[in-house]
Amino acid sequence: WALWRRFMFDPCLHLDPDRVLRGCDMLCPIKQAKYPAVTSVEERISLPLQTLVLAIFDAVLLHMMNAVLPGKWTAIKESLTSALCTNKQAQTSRIIRSSYRDTDVFFIQEAAWVFAQHLTQECEDVYHVVSPERMDRKRDQNSLILIRRSCLDEGSEPTELTSEACLLYTSDAADEEDSVDLGGRRIIKKKNKNRERRKQRKR
């Protein structure tokens, strides 16, 4: 319990050279603007509520693992952490350059800022690494495109156009992310309006 509290509330996560965070800093409030069913009170307590639920979940998981594999599960966890987390960036770039060496274009979703920097260092001799003009370092979920240099005209550079594409959104729909189309219409609202119209017709 003491270790869990230290992880959640003491600055101990070195995500990149410029930032040291607490575990709780990785949590995001559940916004009513994104989830209309959430009340203003629920939005206000969403962070402490998430923290409580995580504490309960981790305690249950720890109890289960100690009951099933006492004294053994930590070694399995360490090996998985080493393979999937500790060396994730190096292994991913190695896979790109070896197993997928014949691939000309990669679309990478939800990439951390530090991973984008790593790809630029490790793969830029073969690929153009196209990243957002303004990297989201809070949510740390960025989209990247890798384009083989030999596929483009010599001296040409891909252009990042996110800011220009965003001008197509209307201001009131710009925060809807995946739920708006390029015309700025609120697709979710449109569906709800159509549903209401059908109900009224039935009446």
mmCIF file of C-alpha atoms in Angstrom:
data_model
loop_
_atom_site.group_PDB
_atom_site.id
_atom_site.type_symbol
_atom_site.label_atom_id
_atom_site.label_comp_id
_atom_site.label_asym_id
_atom_site.label_seq_id
_atom_site.Cartn_x
_atom_site.Cartn_y
_atom_site.Cartn_z
ATOM 1 C CA TRP A 1 0.000 0.000 0.000
ATOM 2 C CA ALA A 2 2.850 2.385 0.849
ATOM 3 C CA LEU A 3 4.547 1.626 -2.486
ATOM 4 C CA TRP A 4 1.300 2.172 -4.384
ATOM 5 C CA ARG A 5 0.752 5.540 -2.711
ATOM 6 C CA ARG A 6 4.333 6.561 -3.489
ATOM 7 C CA PHE A 7 3.877 5.611 -7.151
ATOM 8 C CA MET A 8 0.611 7.533 -7.420
ATOM 9 C CA PHE A 9 1.466 10.662 -5.431
ATOM 10 C CA ASP A 10 5.265 11.137 -5.431
ATOM 11 C CA PRO A 11 7.137 12.459 -8.507
ATOM 12 C CA CYS A 12 8.839 9.268 -9.697
ATOM 13 C CA LEU A 13 7.933 8.812 -13.383
ATOM 14 C CA HIS A 14 10.723 10.013 -15.681
ATOM 15 C CA LEU A 15 8.880 10.075 -19.018
ATOM 16 C CA ASP A 16 11.489 12.212 -20.757
ATOM 17 C CA PRO A 17 14.418 14.420 -19.699
ATOM 18 C CA ASP A 18 12.165 17.425 -19.124
ATOM 19 C CA ARG A 19 9.356 15.882 -17.078
ATOM 20 C CA VAL A 20 9.033 13.967 -13.833
ATOM 21 C CA LEU A 21 5.413 13.108 -13.035
ATOM 22 C CA ARG A 22 3.319 11.426 -10.374
ATOM 23 C CA GLY A 23 1.123 8.495 -11.298
ATOM 24 C CA CYS A 24 -2.003 10.555 -10.648
ATOM 25 C CA ASP A 25 -0.791 13.159 -13.159
ATOM 26 C CA MET A 26 -1.434 10.592 -15.909
ATOM 27 C CA LEU A 27 -5.168 10.570 -15.160
ATOM 28 C CA CYS A 28 -7.520 12.840 -17.107
ATOM 29 C CA PRO A 29 -10.895 14.164 -15.926
ATOM 30 C CA ILE A 30 -13.961 12.660 -17.602
ATOM 31 C CA LYS A 31 -15.471 15.664 -19.368
ATOM 32 C CA GLN A 32 -19.201 16.256 -19.604
ATOM 33 C CA ALA A 33 -18.527 17.941 -22.980
ATOM 34 C CA LYS A 34 -17.286 14.621 -24.331
ATOM 35 C CA TYR A 35 -19.714 12.351 -22.466
ATOM 36 C CA PRO A 36 -23.072 14.169 -22.118
ATOM 37 C CA ALA A 37 -24.415 11.515 -19.748
ATOM 38 C CA VAL A 38 -21.823 12.562 -17.163
ATOM 39 C CA THR A 39 -23.160 15.127 -14.693
ATOM 40 C CA SER A 40 -21.193 18.184 -13.582
ATOM 41 C CA VAL A 41 -20.756 16.587 -10.138
ATOM 42 C CA GLU A 42 -19.416 13.372 -11.693
ATOM 43 C CA GLU A 43 -17.001 15.379 -13.823
ATOM 44 C CA ARG A 44 -15.756 17.202 -10.725
ATOM 45 C CA ILE A 45 -15.062 13.988 -8.793
ATOM 46 C CA SER A 46 -13.865 11.945 -11.779
ATOM 47 C CA LEU A 47 -10.170 12.183 -10.851
ATOM 48 C CA PRO A 48 -10.480 11.065 -7.207
ATOM 49 C CA LEU A 49 -13.004 8.414 -8.279
ATOM 50 C CA GLN A 50 -10.587 7.020 -10.881
ATOM 51 C CA THR A 51 -7.843 6.952 -8.247
ATOM 52 C CA LEU A 52 -10.079 5.009 -5.842
ATOM 53 C CA VAL A 53 -11.119 2.505 -8.511
ATOM 54 C CA LEU A 54 -7.480 1.954 -9.532
ATOM 55 C CA ALA A 55 -6.506 1.335 -5.902
ATOM 56 C CA ILE A 56 -9.268 -1.265 -5.516
ATOM 57 C CA PHE A 57 -8.444 -2.913 -8.857
ATOM 58 C CA ASP A 58 -4.710 -3.122 -8.103
ATOM 59 C CA ALA A 59 -5.375 -4.523 -4.622
ATOM 60 C CA VAL A 60 -7.659 -7.251 -6.052
ATOM 61 C CA LEU A 61 -5.142 -8.082 -8.785
ATOM 62 C CA LEU A 62 -2.267 -8.276 -6.299
ATOM 63 C CA HIS A 63 -4.285 -10.558 -4.011
ATOM 64 C CA MET A 64 -5.152 -12.860 -6.932
ATOM 65 C CA MET A 65 -1.560 -13.126 -8.142
ATOM 66 C CA ASN A 66 -0.249 -13.830 -4.639
ATOM 67 C CA ALA A 67 -2.893 -16.547 -4.227
ATOM 68 C CA VAL A 68 -2.253 -18.218 -7.611
ATOM 69 C CA LEU A 69 1.536 -17.843 -7.995
ATOM 70 C CA PRO A 70 3.016 -16.829 -4.641
ATOM 71 C CA GLY A 71 6.661 -15.821 -5.025
ATOM 72 C CA LYS A 72 6.709 -16.498 -8.790
ATOM 73 C CA TRP A 73 4.536 -13.942 -10.570
ATOM 74 C CA THR A 74 6.892 -11.001 -10.030
ATOM 75 C CA ALA A 75 9.576 -12.634 -12.216
ATOM 76 C CA ILE A 76 7.011 -13.144 -15.002
ATOM 77 C CA LYS A 77 5.912 -9.530 -14.654
ATOM 78 C CA GLU A 78 9.508 -8.285 -14.833
ATOM 79 C CA SER A 79 10.183 -10.271 -18.019
ATOM 80 C CA LEU A 80 6.995 -8.911 -19.648
ATOM 81 C CA THR A 81 7.834 -5.369 -18.543
ATOM 82 C CA SER A 82 11.330 -5.699 -19.996
ATOM 83 C CA ALA A 83 10.004 -7.006 -23.331
ATOM 84 C CA LEU A 84 6.984 -4.723 -23.728
ATOM 85 C CA CYS A 85 7.823 -1.529 -21.839
ATOM 86 C CA THR A 86 11.450 -1.037 -20.852
ATOM 87 C CA ASN A 87 12.849 -1.723 -24.328
ATOM 88 C CA LYS A 88 9.704 -0.899 -26.273
ATOM 89 C CA GLN A 89 11.115 1.960 -28.324
ATOM 90 C CA ALA A 90 14.295 0.152 -29.357
ATOM 91 C CA GLN A 91 12.398 -3.028 -30.182
ATOM 92 C CA THR A 92 9.793 -1.177 -32.233
ATOM 93 C CA SER A 93 12.401 0.616 -34.337
ATOM 94 C CA ARG A 94 14.275 -2.686 -34.769
ATOM 95 C CA ILE A 95 11.078 -4.398 -36.012
ATOM 96 C CA ILE A 96 10.443 -1.541 -38.450
ATOM 97 C CA ARG A 97 13.946 -1.802 -39.866
ATOM 98 C CA SER A 98 14.044 -5.611 -40.012
ATOM 99 C CA SER A 99 10.728 -7.471 -40.157
ATOM 100 C CA TYR A 100 9.038 -4.641 -42.117
ATOM 101 C CA ARG A 101 12.049 -3.382 -44.041
ATOM 102 C CA ASP A 102 10.152 -3.634 -47.363
ATOM 103 C CA THR A 103 7.274 -1.440 -46.149
ATOM 104 C CA ASP A 104 7.239 2.043 -47.675
ATOM 105 C CA VAL A 105 4.667 3.781 -45.445
ATOM 106 C CA PHE A 106 3.783 3.308 -41.758
ATOM 107 C CA PHE A 107 0.822 4.877 -39.961
ATOM 108 C CA ILE A 108 1.456 4.895 -36.217
ATOM 109 C CA GLN A 109 -1.308 5.836 -33.774
ATOM 110 C CA GLU A 110 -1.188 6.983 -30.129
ATOM 111 C CA ALA A 111 2.571 7.466 -30.138
ATOM 112 C CA ALA A 112 4.262 9.124 -27.194
ATOM 113 C CA TRP A 113 6.329 12.264 -27.789
ATOM 114 C CA VAL A 114 9.491 10.540 -26.632
ATOM 115 C CA PHE A 115 8.868 7.660 -29.078
ATOM 116 C CA ALA A 116 8.557 10.139 -31.950
ATOM 117 C CA GLN A 117 11.937 11.571 -30.973
ATOM 118 C CA HIS A 118 13.412 8.071 -30.863
ATOM 119 C CA LEU A 119 12.086 7.200 -34.341
ATOM 120 C CA THR A 120 13.516 10.424 -35.732
ATOM 121 C CA GLN A 121 16.958 9.502 -34.396
ATOM 122 C CA GLU A 122 16.895 5.817 -35.345
ATOM 123 C CA CYS A 123 15.023 5.762 -38.668
ATOM 124 C CA GLU A 124 15.427 9.166 -40.287
ATOM 125 C CA ASP A 125 18.167 7.900 -42.601
ATOM 126 C CA VAL A 126 15.564 5.622 -44.275
ATOM 127 C CA TYR A 127 12.211 7.297 -43.505
ATOM 128 C CA HIS A 128 10.758 10.757 -43.318
ATOM 129 C CA VAL A 129 9.155 10.901 -39.861
ATOM 130 C CA VAL A 130 6.081 13.125 -40.188
ATOM 131 C CA SER A 131 4.709 14.221 -36.809
ATOM 132 C CA PRO A 132 2.088 16.796 -35.738
ATOM 133 C CA GLU A 133 3.195 20.415 -35.805
ATOM 134 C CA ARG A 134 2.145 20.651 -32.164
ATOM 135 C CA MET A 135 2.836 17.389 -30.374
ATOM 136 C CA ASP A 136 0.346 16.569 -27.604
ATOM 137 C CA ARG A 137 2.629 15.868 -24.643
ATOM 138 C CA LYS A 138 -0.178 15.806 -22.069
ATOM 139 C CA ARG A 139 -2.296 12.968 -23.466
ATOM 140 C CA ASP A 140 0.828 11.705 -25.278
ATOM 141 C CA GLN A 141 -1.256 10.115 -28.050
ATOM 142 C CA ASN A 142 0.081 11.388 -31.346
ATOM 143 C CA SER A 143 -0.263 10.147 -34.922
ATOM 144 C CA LEU A 144 2.926 9.616 -36.949
ATOM 145 C CA ILE A 145 3.612 8.732 -40.572
ATOM 146 C CA LEU A 146 6.848 7.156 -41.750
ATOM 147 C CA ILE A 147 7.515 7.519 -45.503
ATOM 148 C CA ARG A 148 10.455 5.843 -47.188
ATOM 149 C CA ARG A 149 12.782 8.536 -48.516
ATOM 150 C CA SER A 150 13.531 6.643 -51.723
ATOM 151 C CA CYS A 151 9.817 6.780 -52.658
ATOM 152 C CA LEU A 152 9.850 10.571 -52.933
ATOM 153 C CA ASP A 153 11.625 12.878 -55.315
ATOM 154 C CA GLU A 154 15.124 13.734 -54.177
ATOM 155 C CA GLY A 155 15.132 16.766 -51.924
ATOM 156 C CA SER A 156 11.366 16.749 -51.359
ATOM 157 C CA GLU A 157 9.977 16.924 -47.835
ATOM 158 C CA PRO A 158 6.476 15.846 -46.689
ATOM 159 C CA THR A 159 4.393 18.716 -45.310
ATOM 160 C CA GLU A 160 2.369 18.465 -42.096
ATOM 161 C CA LEU A 161 -1.080 20.001 -42.744
ATOM 162 C CA THR A 162 -3.010 19.368 -39.524
ATOM 163 C CA SER A 163 -3.397 23.064 -38.693
ATOM 164 C CA GLU A 164 -4.770 23.797 -42.182
ATOM 165 C CA ALA A 165 -7.194 20.854 -42.001
ATOM 166 C CA CYS A 166 -8.430 22.065 -38.596
ATOM 167 C CA LEU A 167 -9.551 25.338 -40.191
ATOM 168 C CA LEU A 168 -12.321 23.304 -41.811
ATOM 169 C CA TYR A 169 -13.859 22.640 -38.397
ATOM 170 C CA THR A 170 -16.374 25.057 -36.944
ATOM 171 C CA SER A 171 -15.249 26.526 -33.646
ATOM 172 C CA ASP A 172 -18.058 24.933 -31.621
ATOM 173 C CA ALA A 173 -17.231 21.466 -32.968
ATOM 174 C CA ALA A 174 -13.450 21.635 -32.791
ATOM 175 C CA ASP A 175 -13.308 19.821 -29.457
ATOM 176 C CA GLU A 176 -15.401 16.876 -30.606
ATOM 177 C CA GLU A 177 -12.344 15.125 -32.062
ATOM 178 C CA ASP A 178 -13.451 11.872 -33.725
ATOM 179 C CA SER A 179 -17.142 12.760 -33.676
ATOM 180 C CA VAL A 180 -17.053 15.530 -36.293
ATOM 181 C CA ASP A 181 -16.532 15.399 -40.012
ATOM 182 C CA LEU A 182 -14.563 17.930 -42.049
ATOM 183 C CA GLY A 183 -17.659 20.074 -42.476
ATOM 184 C CA GLY A 184 -17.737 20.675 -38.740
ATOM 185 C CA ARG A 185 -21.137 19.046 -38.209
ATOM 186 C CA ARG A 186 -21.679 17.319 -34.913
ATOM 187 C CA ILE A 187 -22.344 13.813 -36.158
ATOM 188 C CA ILE A 188 -23.477 12.536 -32.765
ATOM 189 C CA LYS A 189 -25.944 15.408 -32.416
ATOM 190 C CA LYS A 190 -27.187 14.839 -35.934
ATOM 191 C CA LYS A 191 -27.906 11.191 -35.160
ATOM 192 C CA ASN A 192 -29.720 12.161 -31.979
ATOM 193 C CA LYS A 193 -31.842 14.720 -33.853
ATOM 194 C CA ASN A 194 -32.777 12.136 -36.478
ATOM 195 C CA ARG A 195 -33.764 9.717 -33.733
ATOM 196 C CA GLU A 196 -35.975 12.369 -32.104
ATOM 197 C CA ARG A 197 -37.664 13.120 -35.430
ATOM 198 C CA ARG A 198 -38.470 9.452 -35.944
ATOM 199 C CA LYS A 199 -39.985 9.260 -32.460
ATOM 200 C CA GLN A 200 -42.146 12.305 -33.142
ATOM 201 C CA ARG A 201 -43.407 10.782 -36.412
ATOM 202 C CA LYS A 202 -44.414 7.607 -34.578
ATOM 203 C CA ARG A 203 -46.437 9.669 -32.113
#
